[in-house]
Amino acid sequence: MLLRIDPASSVPLFEQLAASVRSEASRGNLRAGDRLPAARDVAGSLDINIHTALRAYQLLRDEGLVDLRRGRGAVVTDRVAHYSELGEAIPRLVASAKEIGVGVHTLTAMIRQEYGS
Amino acid sequence: MLLRIDPASSVPLFEQLAASVRSEASRGNLRAGDRLPAARDVAGSLDINIHTALRAYQLLRDEGLVDLRRGRGAVVTDRVAHYSELGEAIPRLVASAKEIGVGVHTLTAMIRQEYGS
DNA sequence: CTATTGTTCTATTTGTACTAGCACAATAGC
DNA sequence: GCTATTGTGCTAGTACAAATAGAACAATAG
């Protein structure tokens, strides 16, 4: 489990942390039943506030990627399989967007638009 | 040119307006050389501030979708062709994301993550 | 029973997003 | 040239979100 964040980035810390976990999931480095490190530990090693780490975990719980229970921590759910599926489709779209010079903001905005309709 | 916004949405007005223009582009309703309505007109008919309309246009200029010149207005560039390409690839990805129950926020976050690496 | 782990609540500080008004500058078209 | 049109720059207020913090609490594991 390689969790990384960049304090200098404009992306919120909790989003970065959640993205880092998703990235592990989409690369197949996480399996259903695996347990993520305790929020307090993550906060300690990344030098962020516990609440910030918890918020990332809660975001992942809302997505359904992990179950969150007191005393037990964050446990990866079955849905992790879906993430590795997307882990193949997404790079293709991103690659073609980069080729034609469409930026990340534009791409995500177009996806939001398509998703909403 | 059908430009729509939803004042009740949490998405910024200028983003909505820009998305609306992109949508027209990706559907093939815009061609290189076409001129968008003047920002003041758009602002007037959508009942938003001129700056908000202008900001949408400036966003599209930064993307390269339009040229912006005083007195002349916003003119669609050649890059509009790329948008209609994505207009085919994006719906496929979005459809599969919806199928497996991955939300729009998660999907765009994963794309951001992939794009950055 | 005890340590571990997430939950809830309140509060504060800080920074950014969004919108807006006003004056200005460049272009188009007559 | 003149004039209306159109985008630009500057300034600022309001509102919201991020991040941190402390404290007390509740469920689970072993």
Coordinates of C-alpha atoms (C1' of nucleotides) in Angstrom, one line a residue:
Chain A
M1 CA 0.0 0.0 0.0
L2 CA 1.7 3.1 -1.3
L3 CA -0.2 6.2 -0.1
R4 CA 1.1 9.5 -1.3
I5 CA 0.0 13.0 -1.1
D6 CA 1.4 16.3 -2.3
P7 CA 0.9 19.1 0.2
A8 CA 1.7 21.7 -2.5
S9 CA -1.1 20.5 -4.8
S10 CA -4.3 22.5 -5.0
V11 CA -6.3 19.3 -4.8
P12 CA -7.7 18.9 -1.3
L13 CA -5.6 16.5 0.9
F14 CA -8.5 14.2 1.6
E15 CA -9.2 13.9 -2.2
Q16 CA -5.6 13.1 -2.8
L17 CA -5.6 10.4 -0.2
A18 CA -8.8 8.9 -1.5
A19 CA -7.4 9.0 -5.1
S20 CA -4.3 7.3 -3.9
V21 CA -6.3 4.4 -2.4
R22 CA -8.4 4.2 -5.6
S23 CA -5.3 4.1 -7.6
E24 CA -4.1 1.1 -5.7
A25 CA -7.5 -0.5 -6.2
S26 CA -7.5 0.1 -10.0
R27 CA -4.0 -1.3 -10.3
G28 CA -5.1 -4.5 -8.6
N29 CA -3.0 -4.0 -5.5
L30 CA -6.1 -4.3 -3.3
R31 CA -8.4 -7.2 -2.8
A32 CA -11.7 -7.6 -1.2
G33 CA -11.2 -8.1 2.5
D34 CA -7.9 -6.2 2.7
R35 CA -7.7 -3.8 5.5
L36 CA -6.4 -0.2 5.1
P37 CA -4.1 1.2 7.7
A38 CA -5.8 2.9 10.6
A39 CA -6.7 6.5 9.9
R40 CA -4.6 7.6 12.9
D41 CA -1.6 5.8 11.5
V42 CA -2.1 7.3 8.0
A43 CA -2.5 10.7 9.5
G44 CA 0.7 10.2 11.5
S45 CA 2.8 9.0 8.6
L46 CA 1.6 11.5 6.1
D47 CA 1.7 14.3 8.7
I48 CA -1.9 15.3 8.2
N49 CA -4.8 15.7 10.6
I50 CA -6.7 12.6 11.7
H51 CA -10.0 14.2 10.6
T52 CA -8.5 14.7 7.1
A53 CA -7.5 11.1 6.8
L54 CA -10.9 10.0 8.2
R55 CA -12.7 12.2 5.7
A56 CA -10.9 10.4 2.8
Y57 CA -12.0 7.1 4.2
Q58 CA -15.5 8.3 4.6
L59 CA -15.5 9.4 1.0
L60 CA -14.4 5.9 0.0
R61 CA -17.1 4.4 2.1
D62 CA -19.7 6.6 0.4
E63 CA -18.5 5.3 -2.9
G64 CA -18.8 1.7 -1.5
L65 CA -15.1 0.9 -1.9
V66 CA -14.6 0.2 1.8
D67 CA -16.5 -0.7 4.8
L68 CA -15.8 1.4 7.9
R69 CA -16.4 0.0 11.3
R70 CA -15.2 1.1 14.7
G71 CA -12.4 -1.0 16.2
R72 CA -11.9 -2.8 12.9
G73 CA -10.9 -0.1 10.6
A74 CA -11.4 0.3 6.8
V75 CA -12.0 -3.0 4.9
V76 CA -12.0 -3.2 1.1
T77 CA -15.3 -4.4 -0.3
D78 CA -16.2 -6.6 -3.4
R79 CA -16.6 -3.5 -5.4
V80 CA -12.9 -3.2 -5.8
A81 CA -13.3 -5.4 -8.9
H82 CA -15.2 -2.7 -10.7
Y83 CA -12.3 -0.3 -10.0
S84 CA -9.8 -2.5 -11.8
E85 CA -12.2 -2.7 -14.7
L86 CA -12.2 1.0 -15.0
G87 CA -8.4 0.9 -14.5
E88 CA -8.2 -0.4 -18.1
A89 CA -10.8 1.7 -19.8
I90 CA -9.8 5.0 -18.3
P91 CA -6.2 5.1 -19.5
R92 CA -7.4 4.6 -23.0
L93 CA -9.6 7.6 -23.0
V94 CA -7.1 9.7 -21.2
A95 CA -4.4 8.8 -23.7
S96 CA -6.5 9.9 -26.6
A97 CA -7.5 13.1 -24.9
K98 CA -3.8 13.9 -24.3
E99 CA -3.1 13.1 -28.0
I100 CA -5.5 15.7 -29.3
G101 CA -4.5 18.2 -26.7
V102 CA -7.6 18.2 -24.5
G103 CA -6.8 19.2 -20.9
V104 CA -7.8 17.3 -17.8
H105 CA -10.2 20.0 -16.8
T106 CA -12.0 20.0 -20.1
L107 CA -12.1 16.2 -20.2
T108 CA -13.7 15.9 -16.7
A109 CA -16.1 18.7 -17.5
M110 CA -17.3 16.8 -20.6
I111 CA -17.7 13.7 -18.6
R112 CA -19.7 15.5 -16.0
Q113 CA -21.9 16.9 -18.7
E114 CA -22.4 13.5 -20.3
Y115 CA -23.1 11.8 -17.0
G116 CA -25.7 14.4 -16.0
S117 CA -27.7 13.9 -19.2
Chain B
M1 CA -27.2 27.1 -30.6
L2 CA -29.0 25.9 -27.5
L3 CA -27.4 27.3 -24.4
R4 CA -28.9 26.3 -21.1
I5 CA -28.0 26.7 -17.5
D6 CA -29.5 25.6 -14.2
P7 CA -29.3 28.4 -11.5
A8 CA -30.1 25.8 -8.9
S9 CA -27.2 23.5 -9.7
S10 CA -24.1 23.6 -7.5
V11 CA -22.0 23.7 -10.7
P12 CA -20.7 27.2 -11.3
L13 CA -22.6 29.1 -13.8
F14 CA -19.7 29.8 -16.0
E15 CA -18.8 26.1 -16.0
Q16 CA -22.3 25.2 -17.0
L17 CA -22.3 27.7 -19.8
A18 CA -18.9 26.4 -21.1
A19 CA -20.2 22.9 -20.8
S20 CA -23.2 23.8 -22.8
V21 CA -21.1 25.2 -25.6
R22 CA -18.8 22.1 -25.5
S23 CA -21.9 20.0 -25.7
E24 CA -22.9 21.7 -28.9
A25 CA -19.4 21.2 -30.2
S26 CA -19.3 17.5 -29.4
R27 CA -22.6 16.9 -31.0
G28 CA -21.4 18.5 -34.2
N29 CA -23.7 21.5 -34.0
L30 CA -20.7 23.9 -34.3
R31 CA -18.3 24.3 -37.1
A32 CA -15.0 26.1 -37.3
G33 CA -15.6 29.7 -38.1
D34 CA -19.0 29.8 -36.4
R35 CA -19.5 32.8 -34.1
L36 CA -20.9 32.4 -30.7
P37 CA -23.5 35.0 -29.5
A38 CA -22.0 38.1 -27.9
A39 CA -21.3 37.6 -24.2
R40 CA -23.6 40.5 -23.3
D41 CA -26.4 38.9 -25.2
V42 CA -25.9 35.5 -23.6
A43 CA -25.7 37.2 -20.2
G44 CA -28.9 39.0 -21.0
S45 CA -30.9 36.1 -22.2
L46 CA -29.7 33.7 -19.5
D47 CA -30.1 36.5 -16.8
I48 CA -26.5 36.2 -15.5
N49 CA -23.7 38.7 -15.1
I50 CA -21.7 39.6 -18.2
H51 CA -18.5 38.6 -16.4
T52 CA -19.9 35.2 -15.8
A53 CA -20.6 34.7 -19.5
L54 CA -17.2 36.2 -20.4
R55 CA -15.5 33.8 -18.0
A56 CA -17.1 30.9 -19.7
Y57 CA -15.9 32.2 -23.0
Q58 CA -12.4 32.8 -21.6
L59 CA -12.4 29.2 -20.3
L60 CA -13.2 28.0 -23.8
R61 CA -10.5 30.2 -25.2
D62 CA -7.9 28.8 -22.8
E63 CA -9.0 25.4 -24.1
G64 CA -8.5 26.5 -27.6
L65 CA -12.1 25.9 -28.7
V66 CA -12.7 29.6 -29.6
D67 CA -10.8 32.7 -30.5
L68 CA -11.8 35.7 -28.6
R69 CA -11.3 39.2 -30.0
R70 CA -12.7 42.6 -29.0
G71 CA -15.3 43.8 -31.4
R72 CA -15.5 40.5 -33.2
G73 CA -16.7 38.1 -30.5
A74 CA -16.0 34.4 -29.9
V75 CA -15.2 32.4 -33.0
V76 CA -15.0 28.6 -33.1
T77 CA -11.6 27.2 -34.0
D78 CA -10.5 24.1 -35.9
R79 CA -10.1 22.2 -32.7
V80 CA -13.9 21.7 -32.6
A81 CA -13.3 18.6 -34.6
H82 CA -11.5 17.0 -31.6
Y83 CA -14.5 17.6 -29.5
S84 CA -16.8 15.6 -31.7
E85 CA -14.3 12.8 -31.6
L86 CA -14.5 12.7 -27.8
G87 CA -18.2 13.0 -28.2
E88 CA -18.1 9.4 -29.2
A89 CA -15.6 7.9 -26.8
I90 CA -16.9 9.6 -23.6
P91 CA -20.5 8.3 -23.7
R92 CA -19.1 4.7 -23.8
L93 CA -17.0 5.2 -20.7
V94 CA -19.7 7.0 -18.9
A95 CA -22.2 4.2 -19.7
S96 CA -20.0 1.5 -18.3
A97 CA -19.3 3.5 -15.2
K98 CA -23.0 3.9 -14.6
E99 CA -23.6 0.2 -15.2
I100 CA -21.2 -0.8 -12.4
G101 CA -22.5 2.0 -10.1
V102 CA -19.5 4.3 -10.1
G103 CA -20.5 7.8 -9.5
V104 CA -19.6 10.9 -11.4
H105 CA -17.3 12.3 -8.7
T106 CA -15.4 9.0 -8.4
L107 CA -15.1 8.7 -12.2
T108 CA -13.7 12.2 -12.7
A109 CA -11.4 11.8 -9.7
M110 CA -10.0 8.6 -11.3
I111 CA -9.5 10.4 -14.6
R112 CA -7.7 13.2 -12.9
Q113 CA -5.5 10.7 -11.1
E114 CA -4.7 8.9 -14.4
Y115 CA -4.1 12.2 -16.3
G116 CA -1.7 13.4 -13.7
S117 CA 0.5 10.3 -13.8
Chain C
dC1 C1' -11.5 -5.8 30.7
dT2 C1' -8.6 -3.0 27.8
dA3 C1' -6.7 -1.1 23.8
dT4 C1' -7.9 0.1 19.3
dT5 C1' -10.6 2.5 16.0
dG6 C1' -14.0 5.1 13.9
dT7 C1' -18.0 8.8 15.2
dT8 C1' -19.8 13.0 16.6
dC9 C1' -19.8 17.7 18.0
dT10 C1' -18.2 22.3 18.3
dA11 C1' -15.1 25.8 16.9
dT12 C1' -11.6 28.5 14.5
dT13 C1' -8.6 29.9 10.9
dT14 C1' -7.6 30.4 6.3
dG15 C1' -8.0 30.5 1.6
dT16 C1' -10.6 30.4 -2.7
dA17 C1' -14.7 30.5 -5.7
dC18 C1' -18.1 33.1 -7.5
dT19 C1' -20.4 37.1 -8.7
dA20 C1' -20.5 41.8 -9.7
dG21 C1' -19.8 47.1 -10.9
dC22 C1' -17.1 50.4 -13.3
dA23 C1' -13.8 52.3 -16.3
dC24 C1' -11.0 51.0 -20.3
dA25 C1' -9.2 49.4 -25.0
dA26 C1' -9.5 47.2 -29.4
dT27 C1' -12.2 46.0 -33.3
dA28 C1' -15.9 46.2 -36.9
dG29 C1' -18.6 48.6 -40.0
dC30 C1' -20.5 52.7 -41.8
Chain D
dG1 C1' -12.9 59.4 -38.6
dC2 C1' -16.9 58.2 -35.9
dT3 C1' -19.6 55.2 -33.2
dA4 C1' -21.5 51.2 -31.5
dT5 C1' -20.0 46.7 -30.2
dT6 C1' -17.2 43.6 -27.8
dG7 C1' -13.8 41.8 -24.8
dT8 C1' -10.3 43.3 -20.8
dG9 C1' -8.6 44.8 -16.3
dC10 C1' -9.2 46.3 -11.8
dT11 C1' -11.4 46.1 -7.5
dA12 C1' -14.2 44.2 -4.1
dG13 C1' -17.9 41.8 -1.4
dT14 C1' -20.1 37.6 -0.1
dA15 C1' -20.3 32.9 0.6
dC16 C1' -18.5 28.5 1.0
dA17 C1' -15.1 24.8 1.7
dA18 C1' -10.7 23.1 3.5
dA19 C1' -8.0 22.1 7.1
dT20 C1' -6.9 21.9 11.8
dA21 C1' -8.0 21.2 16.6
dG22 C1' -9.8 19.3 21.1
dA23 C1' -12.8 16.5 23.6
dA24 C1' -16.0 13.1 24.7
dC25 C1' -18.2 9.0 22.9
dA26 C1' -19.3 4.1 21.0
dA27 C1' -18.4 -0.2 18.9
dT28 C1' -15.2 -3.8 18.0
dA29 C1' -11.2 -7.1 18.6
dG30 C1' -8.6 -10.0 21.3

